[in-house]
PDB file of C-alpha atoms in Angstrom:
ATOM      1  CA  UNK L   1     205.394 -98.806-116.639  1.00 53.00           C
ATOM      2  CA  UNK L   2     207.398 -97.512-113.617  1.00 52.00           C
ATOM      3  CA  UNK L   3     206.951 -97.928-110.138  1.00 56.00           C
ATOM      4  CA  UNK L   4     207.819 -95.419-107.607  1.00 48.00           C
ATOM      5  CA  UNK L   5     208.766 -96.374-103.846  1.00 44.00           C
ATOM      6  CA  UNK L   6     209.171 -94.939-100.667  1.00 46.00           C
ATOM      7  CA  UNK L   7     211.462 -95.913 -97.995  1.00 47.00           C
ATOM      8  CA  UNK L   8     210.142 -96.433 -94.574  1.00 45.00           C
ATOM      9  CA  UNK L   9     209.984 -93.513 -92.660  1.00 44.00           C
ATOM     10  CA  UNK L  10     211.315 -93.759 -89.208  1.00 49.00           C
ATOM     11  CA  UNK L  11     209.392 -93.010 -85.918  1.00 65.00           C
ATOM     12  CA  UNK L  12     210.388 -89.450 -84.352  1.00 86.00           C
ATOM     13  CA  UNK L  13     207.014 -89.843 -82.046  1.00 92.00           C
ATOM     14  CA  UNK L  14     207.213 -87.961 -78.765  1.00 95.00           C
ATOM     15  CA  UNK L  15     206.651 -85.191 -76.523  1.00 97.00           C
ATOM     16  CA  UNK L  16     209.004 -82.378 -76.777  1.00 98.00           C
ATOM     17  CA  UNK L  17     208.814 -79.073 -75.186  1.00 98.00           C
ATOM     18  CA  UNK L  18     209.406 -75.891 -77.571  1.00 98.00           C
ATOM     19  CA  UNK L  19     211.092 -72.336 -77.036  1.00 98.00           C
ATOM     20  CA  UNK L  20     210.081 -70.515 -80.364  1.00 98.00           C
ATOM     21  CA  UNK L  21     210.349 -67.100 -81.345  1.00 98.00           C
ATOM     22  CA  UNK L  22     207.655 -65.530 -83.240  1.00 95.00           C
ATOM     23  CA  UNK L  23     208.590 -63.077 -86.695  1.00 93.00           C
ATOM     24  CA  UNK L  24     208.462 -60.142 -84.014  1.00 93.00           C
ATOM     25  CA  UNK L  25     210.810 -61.055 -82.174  1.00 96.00           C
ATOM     26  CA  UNK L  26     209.075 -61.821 -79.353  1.00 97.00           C
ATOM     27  CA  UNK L  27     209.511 -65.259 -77.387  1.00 98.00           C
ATOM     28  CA  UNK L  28     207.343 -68.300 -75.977  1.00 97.00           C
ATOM     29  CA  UNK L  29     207.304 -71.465 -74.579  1.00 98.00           C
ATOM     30  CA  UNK L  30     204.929 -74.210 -75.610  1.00 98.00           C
ATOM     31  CA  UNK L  31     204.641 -78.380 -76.333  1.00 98.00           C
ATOM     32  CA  UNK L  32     204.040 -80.612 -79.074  1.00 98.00           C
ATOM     33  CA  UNK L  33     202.951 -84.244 -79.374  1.00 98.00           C
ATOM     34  CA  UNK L  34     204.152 -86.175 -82.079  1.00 97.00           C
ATOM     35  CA  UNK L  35     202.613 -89.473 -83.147  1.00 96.00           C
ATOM     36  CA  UNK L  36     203.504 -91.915 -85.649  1.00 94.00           C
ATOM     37  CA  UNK L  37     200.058 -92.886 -88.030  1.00 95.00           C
ATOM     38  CA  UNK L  38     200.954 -94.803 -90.883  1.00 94.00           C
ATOM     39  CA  UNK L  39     203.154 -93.100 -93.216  1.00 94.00           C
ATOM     40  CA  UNK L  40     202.475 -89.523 -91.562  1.00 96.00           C
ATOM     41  CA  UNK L  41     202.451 -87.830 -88.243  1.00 96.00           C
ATOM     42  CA  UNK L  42     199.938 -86.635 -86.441  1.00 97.00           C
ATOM     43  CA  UNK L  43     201.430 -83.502 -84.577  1.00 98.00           C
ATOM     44  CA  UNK L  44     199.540 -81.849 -82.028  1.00 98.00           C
ATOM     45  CA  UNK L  45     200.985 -77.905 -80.436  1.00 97.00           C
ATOM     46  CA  UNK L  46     199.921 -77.199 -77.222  1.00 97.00           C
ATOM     47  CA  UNK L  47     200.052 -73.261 -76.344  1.00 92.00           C
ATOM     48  CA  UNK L  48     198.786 -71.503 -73.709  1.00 90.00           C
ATOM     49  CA  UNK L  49     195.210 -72.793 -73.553  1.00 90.00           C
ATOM     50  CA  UNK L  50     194.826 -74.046 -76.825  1.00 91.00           C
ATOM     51  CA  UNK L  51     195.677 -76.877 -79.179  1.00 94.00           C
ATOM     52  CA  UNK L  52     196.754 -76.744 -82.413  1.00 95.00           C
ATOM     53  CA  UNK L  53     196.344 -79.959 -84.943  1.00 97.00           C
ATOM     54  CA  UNK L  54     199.023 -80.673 -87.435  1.00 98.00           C
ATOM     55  CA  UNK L  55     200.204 -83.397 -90.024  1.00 98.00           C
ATOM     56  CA  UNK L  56     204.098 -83.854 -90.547  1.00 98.00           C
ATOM     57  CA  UNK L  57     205.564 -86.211 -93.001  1.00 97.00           C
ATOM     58  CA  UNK L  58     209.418 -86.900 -93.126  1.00 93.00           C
ATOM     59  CA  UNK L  59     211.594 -89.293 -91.651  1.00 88.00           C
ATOM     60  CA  UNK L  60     214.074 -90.103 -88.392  1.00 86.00           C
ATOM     61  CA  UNK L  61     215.856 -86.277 -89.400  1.00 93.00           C
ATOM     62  CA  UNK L  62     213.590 -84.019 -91.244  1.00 96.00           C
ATOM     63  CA  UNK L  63     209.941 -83.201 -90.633  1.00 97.00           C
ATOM     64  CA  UNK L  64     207.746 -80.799 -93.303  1.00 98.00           C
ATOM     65  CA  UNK L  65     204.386 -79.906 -91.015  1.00 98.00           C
ATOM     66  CA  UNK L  66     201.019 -77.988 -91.837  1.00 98.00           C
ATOM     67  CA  UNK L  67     198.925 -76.881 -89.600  1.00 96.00           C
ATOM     68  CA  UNK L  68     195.575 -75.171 -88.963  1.00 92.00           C
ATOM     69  CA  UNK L  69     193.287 -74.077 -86.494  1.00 88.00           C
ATOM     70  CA  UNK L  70     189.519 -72.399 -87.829  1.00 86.00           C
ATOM     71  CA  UNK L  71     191.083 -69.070 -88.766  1.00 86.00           C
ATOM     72  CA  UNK L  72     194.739 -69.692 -89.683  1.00 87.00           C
ATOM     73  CA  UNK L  73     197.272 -72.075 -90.775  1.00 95.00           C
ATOM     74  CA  UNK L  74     200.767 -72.408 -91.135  1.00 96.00           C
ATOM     75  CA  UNK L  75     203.445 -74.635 -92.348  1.00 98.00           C
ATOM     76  CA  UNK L  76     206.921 -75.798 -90.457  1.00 98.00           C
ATOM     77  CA  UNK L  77     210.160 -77.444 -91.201  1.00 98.00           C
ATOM     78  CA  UNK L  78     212.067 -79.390 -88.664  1.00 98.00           C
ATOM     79  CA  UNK L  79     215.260 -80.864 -88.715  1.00 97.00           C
ATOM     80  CA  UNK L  80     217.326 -83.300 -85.940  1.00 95.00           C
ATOM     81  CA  UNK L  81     220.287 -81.860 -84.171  1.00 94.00           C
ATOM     82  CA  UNK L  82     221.082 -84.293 -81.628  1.00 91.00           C
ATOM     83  CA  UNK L  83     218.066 -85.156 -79.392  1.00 90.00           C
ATOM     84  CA  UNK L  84     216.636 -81.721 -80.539  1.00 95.00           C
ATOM     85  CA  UNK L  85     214.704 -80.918 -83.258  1.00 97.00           C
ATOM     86  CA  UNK L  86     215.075 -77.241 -84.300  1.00 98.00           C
ATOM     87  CA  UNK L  87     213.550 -75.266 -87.118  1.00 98.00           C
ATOM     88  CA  UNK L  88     211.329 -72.686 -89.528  1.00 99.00           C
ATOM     89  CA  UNK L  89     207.395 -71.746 -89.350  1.00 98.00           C
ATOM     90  CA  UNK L  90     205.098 -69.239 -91.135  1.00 97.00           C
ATOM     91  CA  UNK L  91     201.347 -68.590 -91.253  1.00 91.00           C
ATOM     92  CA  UNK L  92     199.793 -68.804 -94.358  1.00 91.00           C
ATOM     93  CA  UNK L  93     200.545 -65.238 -96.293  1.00 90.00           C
ATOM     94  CA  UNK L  94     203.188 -64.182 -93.906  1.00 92.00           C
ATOM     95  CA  UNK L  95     206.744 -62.587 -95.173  1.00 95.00           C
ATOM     96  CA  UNK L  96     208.729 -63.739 -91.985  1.00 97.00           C
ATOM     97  CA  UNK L  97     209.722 -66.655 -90.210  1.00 98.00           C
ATOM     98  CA  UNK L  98     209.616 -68.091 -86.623  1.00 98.00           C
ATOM     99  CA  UNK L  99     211.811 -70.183 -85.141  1.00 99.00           C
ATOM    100  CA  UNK L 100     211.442 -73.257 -82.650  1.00 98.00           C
ATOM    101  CA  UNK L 101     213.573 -75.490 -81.076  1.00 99.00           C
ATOM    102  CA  UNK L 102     212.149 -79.171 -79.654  1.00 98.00           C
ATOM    103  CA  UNK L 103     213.815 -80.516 -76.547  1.00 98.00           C
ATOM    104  CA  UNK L 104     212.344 -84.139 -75.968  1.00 96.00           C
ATOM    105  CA  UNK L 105     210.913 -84.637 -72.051  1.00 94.00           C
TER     106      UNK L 105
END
């Protein structure tokens, strides 16, 4: 019999504000909440007048994030540089990427 075990992930909980680019090219601004719940994160995107619900998992340096809203979802990968976070996103069935960068408040 084997037993598997998984470190302790750390707490990267916070508010961060995001400059992204979307696969276009074009730019935007937004924020994201991130919580610590158990072993995951609860992640929550606020843009423009909306809010998007996520759940990360990962550690002090790396977070892998899905996301949805009713009519799309998506998936992100985040890594620590710094204080920042930066990274990769795509919607489900896309070809390119986007690109954010998280600067903590």
């Amino acid at each position: 019999m084997s037993i598997v075990t998984f470190p302790a992930l750390a707490d990267s909980s916070g508010t961060y504000d995001i400059d992204g680019m979307n696969p276009d090219g074009s730019t935007y601004q937004a924020s994201v909440l991130v919580s610590k719940v158990g072993d995951t994160f609860s992640v929550t995107y606020s843009l423009d007048d909306r809010k998007v619900m996520g759940t990360a998992i990962g550690d002090d340096d790396v977070l892998a994030i899905g996301y949805g809203e009713a009519d799309d979802s998506g998936v992100a990968l985040m890594y620590r540089d710094g204080k920042r976070w930066q990274g990769v996103w795509s919607y489900l069935g896309a070809k390119q990427l986007g690109t954010e960068e998280w600067q903590p408040r």
